[in-house]
Amino acid sequence: MTTQLKLSQEPFSKLPVTIAIISLSIGLFAISFAAIFIKLSENEISPNATIFNRLWIATIVFGLLNGINGIRQRYSCNQSAQKLPYTNHNWLLLIGFGAFFAASQLSWAWSLTQTNVGTSTLLHNLIPLFTSLGAWLLFGQHFDRKFVIGMVIAVGGVTAIGLQDLQMATDKIQGDLDAVLSALFAALYVLIVEQLRTEFTATTILFWGSAIATIVIFPWLLFSDDKLFPSSGEGWLFVISLALICQVLGQGLIAYSLNRLSSGFVALTFLFDPVLTSLEAWTIFSERLNLSCWGTFAVVLLGIYLAISSQSAVKAIEDSTLISEP
């Protein structure tokens, strides 16, 4: 399996750094529209149906990519592709990944119906922080003073956001909690992916994650009053864009850039995502953020930066940059 992974990554090992940075920039820009497309699609269908459509479309695309990649490897290597290690243990990990991925996406989609896009995206991007905490609790990893200081600053900023929303409306608090919960679920599936990456390629993991998450959500939709599919061309445009632009194109370009850029560097660049999303929401939805909100954003981003840039947190977030963002 190691040989297969090396062969599949070899063509990209000579990727120029400049092209890798451009790929990363485009990927981050594509992913920043996830909250926008989710909010737009929720004008026609529920958050549950929105995520369901995103997942089944992405599953088909990732399945096609896996098939093409398998055929290419078989004919280019002059040997049969090695069988992937679908052991019982790995199946449990894949199922856990898909279940937590579904829970994370559903929580985030619901939060976007209760609070503004910028705040929801910011709280959702606490994923690297929760990932590091999970590594400490589950694997006994120790963290230095820089990480602890960053965590305290980030948590303080999040608390300030909650207090601001409490003064505005109580329903925004529920949206904030849903966004934080989505980050927690995402951290759990990131920790699972860290185990799977030693056995499977990134595209294979994303395919099974999307497929299993689709299966998890589908029965829920059947027993609810939610409409499964959009009823207009505009609605379909939003959910297809969500799947293709944010999940396939965005994540694909980020995975492409990781062949030349360190995952630690890529993780830090995700701190720009809430800012990009807030600017897009301001442009599209006229969501205005006052000076105190921007100040609180800066505090949280500073805390996350300090936490995930500490040397002790690098191992914990090693693979989180690939799939931690929708």
Coordinates of C-alpha atoms in Angstrom, one line a residue:
M1 CA 0.0 0.0 0.0
T2 CA 2.9 2.3 0.8
T3 CA 4.3 1.7 -2.7
Q4 CA 0.9 2.6 -4.2
L5 CA 0.7 5.8 -2.3
K6 CA 4.2 6.8 -3.3
L7 CA 3.5 6.0 -6.9
S8 CA 0.2 8.0 -6.9
Q9 CA 2.0 11.0 -5.3
E10 CA 5.2 10.9 -7.3
P11 CA 3.9 13.0 -10.3
F12 CA 3.0 15.8 -7.9
S13 CA 6.3 15.8 -6.0
K14 CA 7.9 18.1 -8.5
L15 CA 5.0 20.6 -8.3
P16 CA 6.4 24.1 -8.1
V17 CA 5.8 25.9 -4.9
T18 CA 4.3 28.9 -6.7
I19 CA 1.6 26.7 -8.3
A20 CA 1.0 24.9 -5.0
I21 CA 0.3 28.3 -3.3
I22 CA -2.0 29.4 -6.2
S23 CA -3.9 26.1 -5.9
L24 CA -4.2 26.6 -2.1
S25 CA -5.4 30.1 -2.6
I26 CA -8.1 29.1 -5.1
G27 CA -9.1 26.2 -2.9
L28 CA -9.5 28.4 0.2
F29 CA -11.5 30.9 -1.8
A30 CA -13.8 28.1 -3.2
I31 CA -14.4 26.7 0.3
S32 CA -15.2 30.1 1.8
F33 CA -18.4 30.0 -0.3
A34 CA -19.8 26.9 1.6
A35 CA -21.7 28.9 4.1
I36 CA -23.1 31.2 1.4
F37 CA -24.4 28.3 -0.7
I38 CA -25.9 26.6 2.3
K39 CA -27.7 29.7 3.3
L40 CA -29.0 30.3 -0.2
S41 CA -30.2 26.7 -0.7
E42 CA -32.1 26.9 2.6
N43 CA -34.5 29.2 1.0
E44 CA -36.0 26.2 -0.7
I45 CA -35.0 23.1 1.3
S46 CA -34.1 22.4 4.9
P47 CA -30.6 22.3 6.3
N48 CA -30.8 18.5 6.4
A49 CA -31.8 18.2 2.7
T50 CA -29.1 20.7 1.8
I51 CA -26.4 18.6 3.3
F52 CA -27.9 15.4 1.9
N53 CA -27.8 16.8 -1.7
R54 CA -24.3 18.1 -1.2
L55 CA -23.1 14.7 0.0
W56 CA -24.6 12.4 -2.7
I57 CA -23.4 14.7 -5.5
A58 CA -19.9 14.7 -4.0
T59 CA -20.0 10.9 -3.6
I60 CA -20.7 10.4 -7.3
V61 CA -17.8 12.8 -8.3
F62 CA -15.3 11.3 -5.8
G63 CA -16.4 7.8 -7.0
L64 CA -15.6 8.7 -10.6
L65 CA -12.3 10.2 -9.6
N66 CA -11.4 7.1 -7.7
G67 CA -12.3 4.9 -10.7
I68 CA -10.2 7.1 -13.1
N69 CA -7.3 7.1 -10.7
G70 CA -7.4 3.3 -10.3
I71 CA -7.5 2.7 -14.1
R72 CA -4.6 5.2 -14.6
Q73 CA -2.5 3.5 -11.9
R74 CA -3.1 0.0 -13.3
Y75 CA -2.0 0.9 -16.8
S76 CA 0.8 3.3 -15.8
C77 CA 2.5 1.0 -13.3
N78 CA 2.4 -2.1 -15.5
Q79 CA 0.9 -4.1 -12.6
S80 CA -2.4 -4.6 -10.9
A81 CA -3.2 -2.1 -8.3
Q82 CA -2.8 -3.4 -4.8
K83 CA -6.0 -4.2 -2.9
L84 CA -7.0 -1.5 -0.3
P85 CA -7.0 -2.7 3.3
Y86 CA -10.7 -2.9 4.0
T87 CA -10.4 -4.7 7.3
N88 CA -13.1 -4.7 10.0
H89 CA -11.1 -2.1 12.0
N90 CA -10.8 0.2 9.0
W91 CA -14.5 -0.2 8.2
L92 CA -15.4 0.9 11.7
L93 CA -13.1 3.9 11.3
L94 CA -14.7 4.8 7.9
I95 CA -18.2 4.4 9.3
G96 CA -17.3 6.6 12.3
F97 CA -15.8 9.2 9.9
G98 CA -18.9 9.3 7.8
A99 CA -21.2 9.5 10.9
F100 CA -19.3 12.4 12.5
F101 CA -18.9 14.1 9.2
A102 CA -22.7 14.1 8.7
A103 CA -23.3 15.3 12.3
S104 CA -20.8 18.2 11.8
Q105 CA -22.3 19.3 8.5
L106 CA -25.9 19.1 9.9
S107 CA -25.0 21.1 13.0
W108 CA -23.2 23.8 10.9
A109 CA -26.1 24.0 8.4
W110 CA -28.6 24.5 11.3
S111 CA -26.4 27.2 12.9
L112 CA -26.6 29.2 9.7
T113 CA -30.4 29.4 10.2
Q114 CA -29.9 30.9 13.7
T115 CA -27.0 33.2 13.5
N116 CA -25.1 35.3 11.0
V117 CA -22.7 33.7 8.4
G118 CA -19.5 35.3 9.8
T119 CA -20.0 34.2 13.4
S120 CA -21.1 30.7 12.4
T121 CA -18.1 30.2 10.1
L122 CA -15.7 31.6 12.8
L123 CA -17.0 29.2 15.4
H124 CA -16.9 26.3 13.0
N125 CA -13.2 27.0 12.4
L126 CA -12.4 26.1 16.0
I127 CA -11.8 22.6 14.5
P128 CA -8.0 22.7 14.8
L129 CA -8.3 23.7 18.4
F130 CA -10.7 20.8 19.3
T131 CA -8.5 18.4 17.3
S132 CA -5.5 19.2 19.4
L133 CA -7.6 18.9 22.6
G134 CA -8.8 15.5 21.4
A135 CA -5.3 14.4 20.8
W136 CA -4.5 15.3 24.4
L137 CA -7.5 13.5 25.8
L138 CA -7.4 10.4 23.7
F139 CA -3.7 10.0 22.9
G140 CA -2.1 11.7 25.9
Q141 CA -0.3 14.3 23.8
H142 CA 1.2 17.2 25.8
F143 CA 1.1 20.9 24.8
D144 CA 3.4 23.8 25.5
R145 CA 2.6 27.1 27.0
K146 CA 2.0 28.8 23.7
F147 CA -0.9 26.4 22.9
V148 CA -2.5 26.9 26.3
I149 CA -2.3 30.7 26.0
G150 CA -3.8 30.5 22.5
M151 CA -6.6 28.2 23.7
V152 CA -7.5 30.6 26.5
I153 CA -7.6 33.6 24.2
A154 CA -9.7 31.7 21.6
V155 CA -12.2 30.5 24.2
G156 CA -12.4 34.0 25.7
G157 CA -13.2 35.4 22.2
V158 CA -15.9 32.8 21.7
T159 CA -17.4 33.7 25.0
A160 CA -17.5 37.3 24.0
I161 CA -19.3 36.4 20.8
G162 CA -21.9 34.5 22.8
L163 CA -22.4 37.4 25.2
Q164 CA -22.9 39.8 22.3
D165 CA -25.4 37.5 20.7
L166 CA -27.2 37.0 24.0
Q167 CA -27.8 40.8 24.1
M168 CA -29.2 40.8 20.6
A169 CA -31.4 37.7 20.6
T170 CA -31.6 34.4 22.4
D171 CA -32.0 32.4 19.2
K172 CA -28.5 33.5 18.1
I173 CA -27.1 31.7 21.1
Q174 CA -28.5 28.4 19.8
G175 CA -26.9 29.1 16.4
D176 CA -23.5 29.8 18.2
L177 CA -23.8 26.5 20.1
D178 CA -24.7 24.6 16.9
A179 CA -21.6 26.0 15.2
V180 CA -19.3 25.1 18.1
L181 CA -20.9 21.6 18.2
S182 CA -20.1 21.3 14.4
A183 CA -16.5 22.0 15.2
L184 CA -16.4 19.4 17.9
F185 CA -17.9 16.7 15.6
A186 CA -15.5 17.8 12.9
A187 CA -12.5 17.4 15.3
L188 CA -13.6 13.8 16.0
Y189 CA -13.7 12.8 12.4
V190 CA -10.4 14.6 11.8
L191 CA -8.8 12.4 14.5
I192 CA -10.3 9.3 12.7
V193 CA -8.9 10.5 9.3
E194 CA -5.5 10.8 10.9
Q195 CA -5.7 7.0 11.5
L196 CA -7.1 6.3 8.0
R197 CA -4.5 8.3 6.1
T198 CA -1.9 5.6 6.8
E199 CA -4.0 3.1 4.9
F200 CA -6.0 5.0 2.2
T201 CA -5.5 7.8 -0.2
A202 CA -7.3 11.2 0.5
T203 CA -9.8 10.7 -2.4
T204 CA -10.7 7.3 -1.2
I205 CA -11.4 8.6 2.3
L206 CA -13.4 11.5 1.0
F207 CA -15.5 9.1 -1.1
W208 CA -16.4 6.8 1.7
G209 CA -16.9 9.7 4.1
S210 CA -19.4 11.3 1.7
A211 CA -21.1 8.0 0.9
I212 CA -21.6 6.9 4.5
A213 CA -22.7 10.4 5.6
T214 CA -25.3 10.3 2.8
I215 CA -26.6 6.9 4.1
V216 CA -26.7 8.2 7.7
I217 CA -28.8 11.3 6.7
F218 CA -31.2 9.6 4.3
P219 CA -33.4 7.7 6.8
W220 CA -33.7 10.9 8.9
L221 CA -35.1 12.7 5.9
L222 CA -37.5 10.0 5.1
F223 CA -39.2 10.2 8.5
S224 CA -39.3 14.0 8.5
D225 CA -41.4 16.4 6.5
D226 CA -38.3 17.8 4.7
K227 CA -38.4 18.1 1.0
L228 CA -35.6 16.1 -0.4
F229 CA -34.7 18.1 -3.5
P230 CA -34.8 21.7 -4.7
S231 CA -37.9 22.6 -6.8
S232 CA -36.3 25.2 -9.0
G233 CA -33.2 25.5 -11.3
E234 CA -31.8 28.2 -8.9
G235 CA -32.1 25.8 -6.0
W236 CA -30.3 23.1 -7.9
L237 CA -27.6 25.5 -8.9
F238 CA -26.9 26.3 -5.2
V239 CA -26.6 22.7 -4.0
I240 CA -24.6 21.6 -7.1
S241 CA -22.3 24.5 -6.6
L242 CA -22.0 23.6 -2.9
A243 CA -20.9 20.1 -3.8
L244 CA -18.7 20.8 -6.8
I245 CA -17.1 24.1 -5.9
C246 CA -16.7 23.7 -2.1
Q247 CA -16.3 20.0 -1.6
V248 CA -14.8 18.7 -4.8
L249 CA -12.9 21.7 -6.3
G250 CA -11.9 23.3 -3.0
Q251 CA -10.8 20.2 -1.1
G252 CA -9.2 18.8 -4.3
L253 CA -7.0 21.9 -4.8
I254 CA -6.0 21.9 -1.1
A255 CA -5.1 18.2 -1.3
Y256 CA -3.1 19.1 -4.5
S257 CA -1.2 21.8 -2.7
L258 CA -0.3 19.6 0.2
N259 CA 2.1 17.7 -2.0
R260 CA 4.4 20.7 -1.7
L261 CA 3.2 22.7 1.2
S262 CA 3.3 21.6 4.9
S263 CA 0.0 20.8 6.5
G264 CA 0.9 23.2 9.3
F265 CA 1.2 26.1 6.9
V266 CA -2.1 25.1 5.2
A267 CA -3.8 25.0 8.6
L268 CA -2.8 28.5 9.4
T269 CA -4.2 29.8 6.1
F270 CA -7.7 28.5 7.1
L271 CA -7.8 31.3 9.6
F272 CA -8.6 33.6 6.6
D273 CA -11.8 31.6 5.9
P274 CA -14.1 33.4 8.4
V275 CA -12.9 36.8 7.1
L276 CA -13.5 35.8 3.5
T277 CA -16.9 34.4 4.3
S278 CA -17.9 37.5 6.3
L279 CA -16.9 39.7 3.4
E280 CA -19.0 37.6 1.0
A281 CA -22.0 37.6 3.4
W282 CA -21.7 41.4 3.6
T283 CA -21.7 41.6 -0.2
I284 CA -24.5 39.1 -0.9
F285 CA -26.7 39.2 2.2
S286 CA -25.8 42.8 3.4
E287 CA -24.9 41.3 6.8
R288 CA -23.1 44.1 8.6
L289 CA -20.6 43.5 11.4
N290 CA -19.8 46.3 13.8
L291 CA -16.4 47.2 15.1
S292 CA -16.7 45.2 18.2
C293 CA -17.6 42.1 16.2
W294 CA -14.5 42.5 14.0
G295 CA -12.4 43.0 17.2
T296 CA -13.8 39.8 18.7
F297 CA -13.0 38.0 15.4
A298 CA -9.5 39.2 15.6
V299 CA -9.1 37.9 19.2
V300 CA -10.4 34.5 18.3
L301 CA -8.2 34.3 15.2
L302 CA -5.2 35.3 17.3
G303 CA -5.9 32.6 19.8
I304 CA -6.3 29.9 17.2
Y305 CA -3.1 31.1 15.5
L306 CA -1.1 30.8 18.7
A307 CA -2.6 27.4 19.5
I308 CA -2.1 25.6 16.2
S309 CA 1.3 27.3 15.4
S310 CA 2.8 25.8 18.6
Q311 CA 5.2 23.0 18.0
S312 CA 3.2 20.6 20.3
A313 CA 0.0 21.0 18.2
V314 CA 1.5 20.3 14.8
K315 CA 1.1 16.5 15.1
A316 CA -2.6 16.8 16.2
I317 CA -3.6 18.8 13.2
E318 CA -1.4 17.0 10.7
D319 CA -4.4 15.9 8.5
S320 CA -7.1 18.3 9.6
T321 CA -6.4 20.7 6.8
L322 CA -7.6 18.2 4.1
I323 CA -11.2 17.8 5.1
S324 CA -11.9 19.9 8.2
E325 CA -13.7 22.6 6.1
P326 CA -16.9 21.8 4.3

